[in-house]
Coordinates of C-alpha atoms in Angstrom, one line a residue:
Chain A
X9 CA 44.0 0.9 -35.9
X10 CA 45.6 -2.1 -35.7
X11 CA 47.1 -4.6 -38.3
X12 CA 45.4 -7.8 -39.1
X13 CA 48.1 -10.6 -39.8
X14 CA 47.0 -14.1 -41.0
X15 CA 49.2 -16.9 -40.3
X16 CA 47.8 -19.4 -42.4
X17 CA 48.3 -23.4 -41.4
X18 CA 48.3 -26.3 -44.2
X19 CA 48.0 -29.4 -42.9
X20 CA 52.0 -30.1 -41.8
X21 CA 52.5 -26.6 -40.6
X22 CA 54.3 -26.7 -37.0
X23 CA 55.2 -23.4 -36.2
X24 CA 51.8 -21.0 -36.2
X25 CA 51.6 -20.7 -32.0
X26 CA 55.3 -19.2 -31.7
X27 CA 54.6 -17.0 -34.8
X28 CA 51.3 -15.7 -33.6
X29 CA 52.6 -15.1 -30.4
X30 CA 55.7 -13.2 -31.8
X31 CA 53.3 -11.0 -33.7
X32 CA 51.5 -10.7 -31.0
X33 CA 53.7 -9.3 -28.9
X34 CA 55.0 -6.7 -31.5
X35 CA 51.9 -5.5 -31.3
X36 CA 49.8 -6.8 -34.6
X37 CA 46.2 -8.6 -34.1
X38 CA 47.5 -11.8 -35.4
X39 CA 45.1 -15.1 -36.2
X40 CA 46.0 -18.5 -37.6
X41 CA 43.9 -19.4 -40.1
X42 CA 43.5 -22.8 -41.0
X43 CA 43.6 -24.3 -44.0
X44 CA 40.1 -25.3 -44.0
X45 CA 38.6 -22.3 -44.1
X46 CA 39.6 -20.9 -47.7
X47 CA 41.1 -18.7 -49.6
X48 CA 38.4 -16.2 -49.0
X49 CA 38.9 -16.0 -45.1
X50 CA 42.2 -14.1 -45.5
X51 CA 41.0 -11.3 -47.7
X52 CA 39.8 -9.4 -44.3
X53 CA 43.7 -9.1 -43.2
X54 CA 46.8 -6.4 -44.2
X55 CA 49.3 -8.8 -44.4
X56 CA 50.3 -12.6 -43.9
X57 CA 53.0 -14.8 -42.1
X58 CA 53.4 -18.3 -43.7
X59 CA 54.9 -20.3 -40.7
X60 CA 57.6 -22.8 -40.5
X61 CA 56.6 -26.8 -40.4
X62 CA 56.2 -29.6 -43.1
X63 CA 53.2 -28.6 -45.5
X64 CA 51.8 -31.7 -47.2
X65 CA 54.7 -33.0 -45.6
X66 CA 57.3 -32.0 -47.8
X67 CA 55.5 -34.4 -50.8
X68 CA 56.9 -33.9 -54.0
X69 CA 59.6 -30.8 -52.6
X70 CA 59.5 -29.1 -49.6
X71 CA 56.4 -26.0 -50.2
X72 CA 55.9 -27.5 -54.3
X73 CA 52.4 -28.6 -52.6
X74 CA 51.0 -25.3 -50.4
X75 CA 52.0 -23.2 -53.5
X76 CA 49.3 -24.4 -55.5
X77 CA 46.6 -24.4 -52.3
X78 CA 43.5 -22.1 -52.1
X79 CA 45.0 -20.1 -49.4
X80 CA 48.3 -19.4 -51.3
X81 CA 46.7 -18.2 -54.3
X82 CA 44.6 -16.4 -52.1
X83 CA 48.1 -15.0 -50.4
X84 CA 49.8 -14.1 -54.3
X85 CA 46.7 -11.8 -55.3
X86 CA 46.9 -10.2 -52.2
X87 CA 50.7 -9.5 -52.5
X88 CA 50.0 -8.7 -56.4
X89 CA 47.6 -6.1 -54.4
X90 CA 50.6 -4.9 -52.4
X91 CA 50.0 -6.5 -48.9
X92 CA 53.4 -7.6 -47.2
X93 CA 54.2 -11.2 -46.8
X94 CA 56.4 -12.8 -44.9
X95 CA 57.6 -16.7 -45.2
X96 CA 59.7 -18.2 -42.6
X97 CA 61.1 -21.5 -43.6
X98 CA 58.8 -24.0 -44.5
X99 CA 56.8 -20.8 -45.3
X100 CA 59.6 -19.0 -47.1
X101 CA 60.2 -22.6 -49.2
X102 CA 56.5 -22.3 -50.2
X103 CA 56.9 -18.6 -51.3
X104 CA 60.1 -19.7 -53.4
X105 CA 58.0 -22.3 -55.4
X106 CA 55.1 -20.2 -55.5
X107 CA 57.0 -17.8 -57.7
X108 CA 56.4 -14.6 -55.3
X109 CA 60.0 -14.3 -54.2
X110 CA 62.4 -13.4 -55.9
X111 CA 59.4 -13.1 -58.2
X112 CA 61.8 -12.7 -61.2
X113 CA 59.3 -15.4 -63.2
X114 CA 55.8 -15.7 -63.8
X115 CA 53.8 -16.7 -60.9
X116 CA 53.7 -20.6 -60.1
X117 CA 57.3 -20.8 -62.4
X118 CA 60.1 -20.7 -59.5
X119 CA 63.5 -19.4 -60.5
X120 CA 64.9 -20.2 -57.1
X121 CA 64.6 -23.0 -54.3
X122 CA 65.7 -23.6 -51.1
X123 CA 66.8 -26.6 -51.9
X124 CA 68.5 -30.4 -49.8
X125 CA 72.0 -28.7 -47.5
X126 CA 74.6 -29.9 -48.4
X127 CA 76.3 -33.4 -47.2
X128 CA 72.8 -34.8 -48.9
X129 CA 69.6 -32.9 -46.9
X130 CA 71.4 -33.7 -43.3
X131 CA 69.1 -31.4 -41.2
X132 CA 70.3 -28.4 -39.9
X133 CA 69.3 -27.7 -36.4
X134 CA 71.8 -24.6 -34.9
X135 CA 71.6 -20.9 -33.9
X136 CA 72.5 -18.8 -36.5
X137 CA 72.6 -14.5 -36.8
X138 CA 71.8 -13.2 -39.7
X139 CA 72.6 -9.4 -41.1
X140 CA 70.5 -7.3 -43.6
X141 CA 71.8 -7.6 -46.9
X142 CA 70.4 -4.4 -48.1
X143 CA 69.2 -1.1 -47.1
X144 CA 66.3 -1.2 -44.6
X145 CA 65.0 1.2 -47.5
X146 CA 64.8 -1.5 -50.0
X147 CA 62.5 -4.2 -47.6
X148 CA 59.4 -1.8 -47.1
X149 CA 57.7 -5.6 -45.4
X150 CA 60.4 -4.5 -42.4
X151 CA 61.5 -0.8 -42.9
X152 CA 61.7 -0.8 -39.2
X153 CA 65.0 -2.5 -39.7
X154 CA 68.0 -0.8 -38.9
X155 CA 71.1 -0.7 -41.4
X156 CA 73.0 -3.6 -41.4
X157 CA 70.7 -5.2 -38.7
X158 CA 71.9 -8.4 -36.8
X159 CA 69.3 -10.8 -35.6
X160 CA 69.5 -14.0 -33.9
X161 CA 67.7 -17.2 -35.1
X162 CA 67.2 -20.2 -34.6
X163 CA 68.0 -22.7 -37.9
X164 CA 66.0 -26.1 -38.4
X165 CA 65.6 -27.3 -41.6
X166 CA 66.4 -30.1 -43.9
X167 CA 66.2 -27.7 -47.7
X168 CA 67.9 -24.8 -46.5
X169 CA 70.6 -24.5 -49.8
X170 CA 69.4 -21.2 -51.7
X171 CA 70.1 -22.3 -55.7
X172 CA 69.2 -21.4 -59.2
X173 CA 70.7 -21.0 -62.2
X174 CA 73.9 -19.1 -62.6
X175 CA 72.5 -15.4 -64.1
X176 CA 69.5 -16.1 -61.9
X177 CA 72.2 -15.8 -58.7
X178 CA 74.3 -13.0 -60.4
X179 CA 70.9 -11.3 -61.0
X180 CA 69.6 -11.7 -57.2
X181 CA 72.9 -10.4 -55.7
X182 CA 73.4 -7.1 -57.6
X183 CA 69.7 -6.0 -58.1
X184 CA 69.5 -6.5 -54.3
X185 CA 67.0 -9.5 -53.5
X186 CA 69.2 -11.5 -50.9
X187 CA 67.7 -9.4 -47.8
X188 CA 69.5 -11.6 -45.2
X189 CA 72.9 -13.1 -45.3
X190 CA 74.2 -15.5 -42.6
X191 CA 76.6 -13.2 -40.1
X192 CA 78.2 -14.0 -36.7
X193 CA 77.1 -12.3 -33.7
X194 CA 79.2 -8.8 -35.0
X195 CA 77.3 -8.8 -38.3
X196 CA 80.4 -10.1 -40.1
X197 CA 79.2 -12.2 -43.3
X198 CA 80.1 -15.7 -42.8
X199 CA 79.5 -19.1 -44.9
X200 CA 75.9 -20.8 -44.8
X201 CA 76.5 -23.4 -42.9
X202 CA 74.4 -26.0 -45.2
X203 CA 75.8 -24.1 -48.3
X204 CA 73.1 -21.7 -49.3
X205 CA 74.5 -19.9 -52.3
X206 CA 75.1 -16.0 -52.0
X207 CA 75.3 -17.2 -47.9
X208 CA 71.7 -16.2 -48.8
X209 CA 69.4 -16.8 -45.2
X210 CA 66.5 -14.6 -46.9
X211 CA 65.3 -13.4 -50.1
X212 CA 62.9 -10.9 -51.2
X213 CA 61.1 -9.7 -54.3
X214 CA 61.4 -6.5 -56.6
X215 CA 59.2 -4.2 -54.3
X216 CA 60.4 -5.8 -51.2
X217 CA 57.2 -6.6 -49.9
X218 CA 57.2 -9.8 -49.9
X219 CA 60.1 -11.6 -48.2
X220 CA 61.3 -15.4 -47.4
X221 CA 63.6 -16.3 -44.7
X222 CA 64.7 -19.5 -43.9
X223 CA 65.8 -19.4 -39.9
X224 CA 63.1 -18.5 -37.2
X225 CA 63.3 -15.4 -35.7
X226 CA 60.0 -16.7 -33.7
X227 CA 62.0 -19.1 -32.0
X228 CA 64.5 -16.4 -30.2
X229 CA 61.9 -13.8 -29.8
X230 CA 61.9 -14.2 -25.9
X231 CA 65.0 -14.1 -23.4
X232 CA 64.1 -18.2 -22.4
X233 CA 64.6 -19.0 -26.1
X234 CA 68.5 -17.3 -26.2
X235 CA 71.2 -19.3 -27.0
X236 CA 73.7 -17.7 -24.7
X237 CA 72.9 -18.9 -21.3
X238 CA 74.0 -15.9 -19.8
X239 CA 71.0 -13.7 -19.6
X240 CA 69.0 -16.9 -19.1
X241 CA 71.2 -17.5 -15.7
X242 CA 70.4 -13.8 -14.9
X243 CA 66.7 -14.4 -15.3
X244 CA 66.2 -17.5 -13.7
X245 CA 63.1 -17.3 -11.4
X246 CA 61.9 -14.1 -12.6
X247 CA 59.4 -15.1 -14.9
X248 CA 58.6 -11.3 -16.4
X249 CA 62.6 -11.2 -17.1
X250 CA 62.5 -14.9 -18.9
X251 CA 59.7 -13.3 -21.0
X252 CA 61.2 -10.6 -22.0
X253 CA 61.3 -10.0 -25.7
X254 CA 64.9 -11.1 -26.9
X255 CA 66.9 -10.7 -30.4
X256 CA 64.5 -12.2 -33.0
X257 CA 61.7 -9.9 -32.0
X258 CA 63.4 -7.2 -33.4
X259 CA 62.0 -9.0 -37.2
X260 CA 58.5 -9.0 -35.8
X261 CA 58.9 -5.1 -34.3
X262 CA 60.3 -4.1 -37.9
X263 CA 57.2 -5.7 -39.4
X264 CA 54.9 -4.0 -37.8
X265 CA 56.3 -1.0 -37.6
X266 CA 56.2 -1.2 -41.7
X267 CA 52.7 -2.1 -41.2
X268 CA 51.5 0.9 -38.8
X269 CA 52.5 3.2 -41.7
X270 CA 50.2 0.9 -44.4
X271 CA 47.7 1.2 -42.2
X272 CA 47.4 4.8 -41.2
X273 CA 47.5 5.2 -44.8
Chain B
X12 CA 87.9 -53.2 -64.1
X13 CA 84.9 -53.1 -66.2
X14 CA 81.6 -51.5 -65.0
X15 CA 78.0 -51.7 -66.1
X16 CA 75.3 -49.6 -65.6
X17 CA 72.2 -51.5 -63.3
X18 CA 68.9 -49.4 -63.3
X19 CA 66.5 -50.7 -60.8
X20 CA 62.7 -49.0 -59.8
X21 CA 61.4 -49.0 -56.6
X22 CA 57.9 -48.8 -56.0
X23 CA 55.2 -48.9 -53.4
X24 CA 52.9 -52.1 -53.4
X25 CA 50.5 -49.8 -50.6
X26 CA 48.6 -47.1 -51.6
X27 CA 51.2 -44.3 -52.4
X28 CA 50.0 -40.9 -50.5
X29 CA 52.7 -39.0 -52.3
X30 CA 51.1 -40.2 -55.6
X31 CA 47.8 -39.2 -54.4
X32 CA 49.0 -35.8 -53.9
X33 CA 50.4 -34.8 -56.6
X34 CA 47.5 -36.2 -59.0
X35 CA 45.1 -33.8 -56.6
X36 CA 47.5 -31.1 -57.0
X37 CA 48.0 -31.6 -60.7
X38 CA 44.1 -32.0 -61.0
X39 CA 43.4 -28.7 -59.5
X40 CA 45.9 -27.1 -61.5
X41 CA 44.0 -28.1 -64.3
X42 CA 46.1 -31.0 -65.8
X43 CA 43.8 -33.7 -67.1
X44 CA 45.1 -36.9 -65.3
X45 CA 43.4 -39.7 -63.9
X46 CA 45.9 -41.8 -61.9
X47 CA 49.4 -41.3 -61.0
X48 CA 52.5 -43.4 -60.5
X49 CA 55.8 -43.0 -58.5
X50 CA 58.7 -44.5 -58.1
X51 CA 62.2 -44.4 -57.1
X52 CA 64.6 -45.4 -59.8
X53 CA 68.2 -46.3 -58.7
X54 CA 71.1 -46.9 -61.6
X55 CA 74.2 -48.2 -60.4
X56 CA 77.8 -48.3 -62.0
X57 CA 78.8 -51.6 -61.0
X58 CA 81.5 -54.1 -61.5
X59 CA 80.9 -57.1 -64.3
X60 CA 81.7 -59.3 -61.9
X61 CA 78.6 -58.1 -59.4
X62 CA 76.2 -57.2 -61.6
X63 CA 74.2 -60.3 -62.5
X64 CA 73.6 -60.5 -58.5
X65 CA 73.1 -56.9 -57.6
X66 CA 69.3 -56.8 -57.4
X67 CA 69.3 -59.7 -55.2
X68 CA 71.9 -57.9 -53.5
X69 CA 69.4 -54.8 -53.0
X70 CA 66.5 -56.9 -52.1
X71 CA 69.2 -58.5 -49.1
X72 CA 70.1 -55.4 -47.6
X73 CA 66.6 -53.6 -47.4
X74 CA 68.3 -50.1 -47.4
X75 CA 65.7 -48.6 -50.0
X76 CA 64.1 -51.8 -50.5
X77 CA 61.6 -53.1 -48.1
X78 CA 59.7 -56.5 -49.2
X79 CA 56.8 -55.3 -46.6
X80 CA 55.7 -52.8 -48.7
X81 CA 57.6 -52.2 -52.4
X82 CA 58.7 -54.3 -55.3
X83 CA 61.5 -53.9 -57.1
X84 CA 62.1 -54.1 -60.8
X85 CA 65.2 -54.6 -62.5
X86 CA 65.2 -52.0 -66.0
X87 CA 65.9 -52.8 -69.2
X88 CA 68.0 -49.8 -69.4
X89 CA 69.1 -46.0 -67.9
X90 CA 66.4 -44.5 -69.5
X91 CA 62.6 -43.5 -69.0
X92 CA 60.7 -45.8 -70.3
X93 CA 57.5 -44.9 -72.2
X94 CA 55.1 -42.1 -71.3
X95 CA 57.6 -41.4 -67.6
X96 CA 59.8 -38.8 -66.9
X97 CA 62.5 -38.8 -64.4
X98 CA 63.0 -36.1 -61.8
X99 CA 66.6 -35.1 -60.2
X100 CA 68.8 -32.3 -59.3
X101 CA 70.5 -30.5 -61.7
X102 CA 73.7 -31.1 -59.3
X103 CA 73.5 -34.3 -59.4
X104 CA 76.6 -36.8 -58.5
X105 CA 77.1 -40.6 -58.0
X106 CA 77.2 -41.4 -54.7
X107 CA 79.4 -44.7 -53.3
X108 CA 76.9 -45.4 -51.1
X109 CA 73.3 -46.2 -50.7
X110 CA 71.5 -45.1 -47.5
X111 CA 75.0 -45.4 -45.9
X112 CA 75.7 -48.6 -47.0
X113 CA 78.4 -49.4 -49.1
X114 CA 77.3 -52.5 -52.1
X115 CA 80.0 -54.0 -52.9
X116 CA 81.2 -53.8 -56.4
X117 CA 79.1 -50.5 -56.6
X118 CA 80.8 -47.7 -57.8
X119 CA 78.6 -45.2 -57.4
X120 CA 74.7 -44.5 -57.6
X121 CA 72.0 -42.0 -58.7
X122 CA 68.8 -41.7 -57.6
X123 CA 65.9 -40.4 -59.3
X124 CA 61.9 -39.6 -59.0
X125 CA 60.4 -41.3 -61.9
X126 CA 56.9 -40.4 -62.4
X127 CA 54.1 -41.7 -64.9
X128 CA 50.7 -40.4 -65.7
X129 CA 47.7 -42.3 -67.2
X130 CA 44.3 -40.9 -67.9
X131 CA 41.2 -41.6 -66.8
X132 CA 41.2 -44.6 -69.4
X133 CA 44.1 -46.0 -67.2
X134 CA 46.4 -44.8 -70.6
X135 CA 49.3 -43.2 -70.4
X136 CA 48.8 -39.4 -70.8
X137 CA 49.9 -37.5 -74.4
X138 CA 53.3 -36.2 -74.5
X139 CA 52.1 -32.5 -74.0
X140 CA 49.9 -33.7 -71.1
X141 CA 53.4 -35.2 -69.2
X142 CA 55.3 -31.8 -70.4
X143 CA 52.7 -29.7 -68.6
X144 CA 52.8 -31.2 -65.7
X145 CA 56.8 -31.2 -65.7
X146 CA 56.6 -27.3 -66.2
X147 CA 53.8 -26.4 -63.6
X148 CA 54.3 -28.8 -60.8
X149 CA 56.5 -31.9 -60.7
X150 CA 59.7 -30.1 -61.9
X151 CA 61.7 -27.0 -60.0
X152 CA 63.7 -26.0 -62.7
X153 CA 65.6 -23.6 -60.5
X154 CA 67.3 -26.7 -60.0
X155 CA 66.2 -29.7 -61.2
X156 CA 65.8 -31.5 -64.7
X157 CA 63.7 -33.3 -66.0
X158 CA 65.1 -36.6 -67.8
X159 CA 62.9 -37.8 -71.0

């Protein structure tokens, strides 16, 4: 049987084609849902993708809106129920004010944001890697990880800058809730380019089933998509070769290879 | 050189959609309000010798002033006034420049998100009704504060 993912769109959302598609191809029966249709259309569905855009337009802070919609409530009973969710940016900001990750507070009282980069919100648009902060062991959402993963990303956003209060952050980083860290291409931790504290790219909660990253693997999930020209140049004109799946597919293979083993349950 | 502190508020004239949403989010989070109100607030440190012409300076330069859409509105302090609460991050610093554009005899600015809320009366909400709505929605206190 195969996994039912909801990739829910609020009006702003930008980035639910890319991540259906990238579900899609890791195998997962994946389905925007629009905002429109309630909180009660998700509850057929195992788990849930919040995609990357501008919800509500970033009114009041980037996410602050989408947390309190239909669907998100919708989404934090069914991770309270133990389906895996997964934000990625503008989705993981909406998971961060929602209070499901780090989920350290009551739900709807954030104790962490991504929050304006540094040099005063300057948009960060750049490919990034990222490593696995933790064991694959600790992230049950993508057990399929290896250890110490690398993953290439794309970076595009504007509230990037992980903060909280100081015991908050000494809290996250030794009870393991920073999942990804920024990296270069060997896996070596590097600084977050818009100054995300911890070099924090991704966060997850207590159970690690619920997790919030800030770049988009979606957007180097096929060769066409790489940075490095390289294998690009090797593909040219061979269209099955441009398409095939590339670094940031390895998130969405790791997700639902978590998800096979909730399923068969 | 002496310096004063100059608090201005910026605020739209057309309807404010930013407004709207959060007084339909705050509604459906179950805070009693009827209207709500927004506006930037700006306080500068600036020199004596500049400040008696520094908000027609800010109305000149139409950085965060635009007389197409927003009116601007000199303080009578660096405070809230009644029944508002000011919004900024807990990081905050004067910057020595506004949108990129250096005033001069500014020394530095801070900007904040000042917000009002009035009933359905058109009155300005209780004190516990402005506090709820700090703690559920218009305040991340991750890492912002709220200034009363």
């Amino acid at each position: 049987m195969t996994a039912r993912v909801a990739v829910p769109i609020f009006p702003g959302t930008n980035s639910e084609d890319e991540t259906v598609r990238a579900l899609q191809a890791a195998g997962l029966d994946a389905e925007a849902v629009h905002w429109s249709r309630g909180g009660r259309a998700l509850r057929a569905f195992d788990a849930f993708v919040l995609p990357g855009g501008f919800a509500y337009e970033d009114r009041i802070r980037a996410g602050a809106v989408a947390a309190h919609d239909e669907l998100t409530e919708a989404i934090v009973a069914a991770a309270d129920a133990g389906k895996f969710v997964l934000g990625i940016c503008n989705g993981a900001q909406i998971l961060l004010e929602a209070g499901l990750v780090p989920g350290t507070g009551p739900i709807g009282r954030p104790t962490a944001a991504f929050t304006p980069n540094r040099n005063g919100g300057r948009f960060l648009c750049r490919h990034v890697y990222v490593r696995l902060g933790v064991a694959p062991e600790r992230i049950p959402a993508l057990g399929g990880l290896p250890r110490e993963a690398v993953i290439p990303m794309w970076a595009a956003h504007g509230d990037g800058r992980l903060a909280a209060a100081p015991d908050e952050l000494a809290r996250l980083d030794a009870d393991g809730y920073v999942a990804f860290v920024y990296s270069d291409a060997s896996g070596r931790r590097i600084p977050a380019p818009q100054g995300s504290a911890l070099d924090c790219a991704g966060l997850t909660n207590a159970a690690g089933t619920v997790v919030a990253i800030m770049p988009h693997p979606e957007r180097d999930a096929w060769t066409f998509m790489q940075r490095d020209g390289a294998a690009k140049l090797r593909a040219r004109g061979a269209t099955q070769a441009m398409l095939a799946p590339s670094g940031g597919s390895l998130f969405f293979t790791a997700f639902a290879h978590a998800l096979r083993g909730v399923v068969a349950r | 050189m002496a310096t004063l502190q100059k608090t201005f508020a910026v605020g739209l004239t057309i309807p404010d959609n930013e407004a709207f949403t959060a007084l339909e989010t705050l509604r459906r989070i179950g805070v009693g309000v009827g209207a709500v109100r927004r506006a930037d607030v700006w306080t500068f440190d600036v020199d004596a010798a500049a400040a008696a012409t520094l908000g027609q300076t800010i109305a000149t330069i139409e950085t965060v002033f635009n007389p197409n859409k927003h009116e601007l509105v000199e303080r009578p302090g660096s405070r809230p006034i009644a029944g508002e609460v000011w919004i900024a991050p807990h990081d905050e610093t004067a910057l020595p420049s506004v949108g990129g554009r250096v005033i001069p005899g500014v020394r530095g600015v801070r900007r904040r998100v000042a917000w009002q809320l009035l009933d359905e009366a058109g009155r300005i909400v209780e004190p516990a009704v402005l506090e709820h709505a700090v703690e559920t929605f218009l305040c991340n206190p991750a890492f912002q504060k709220a200034i009363r």
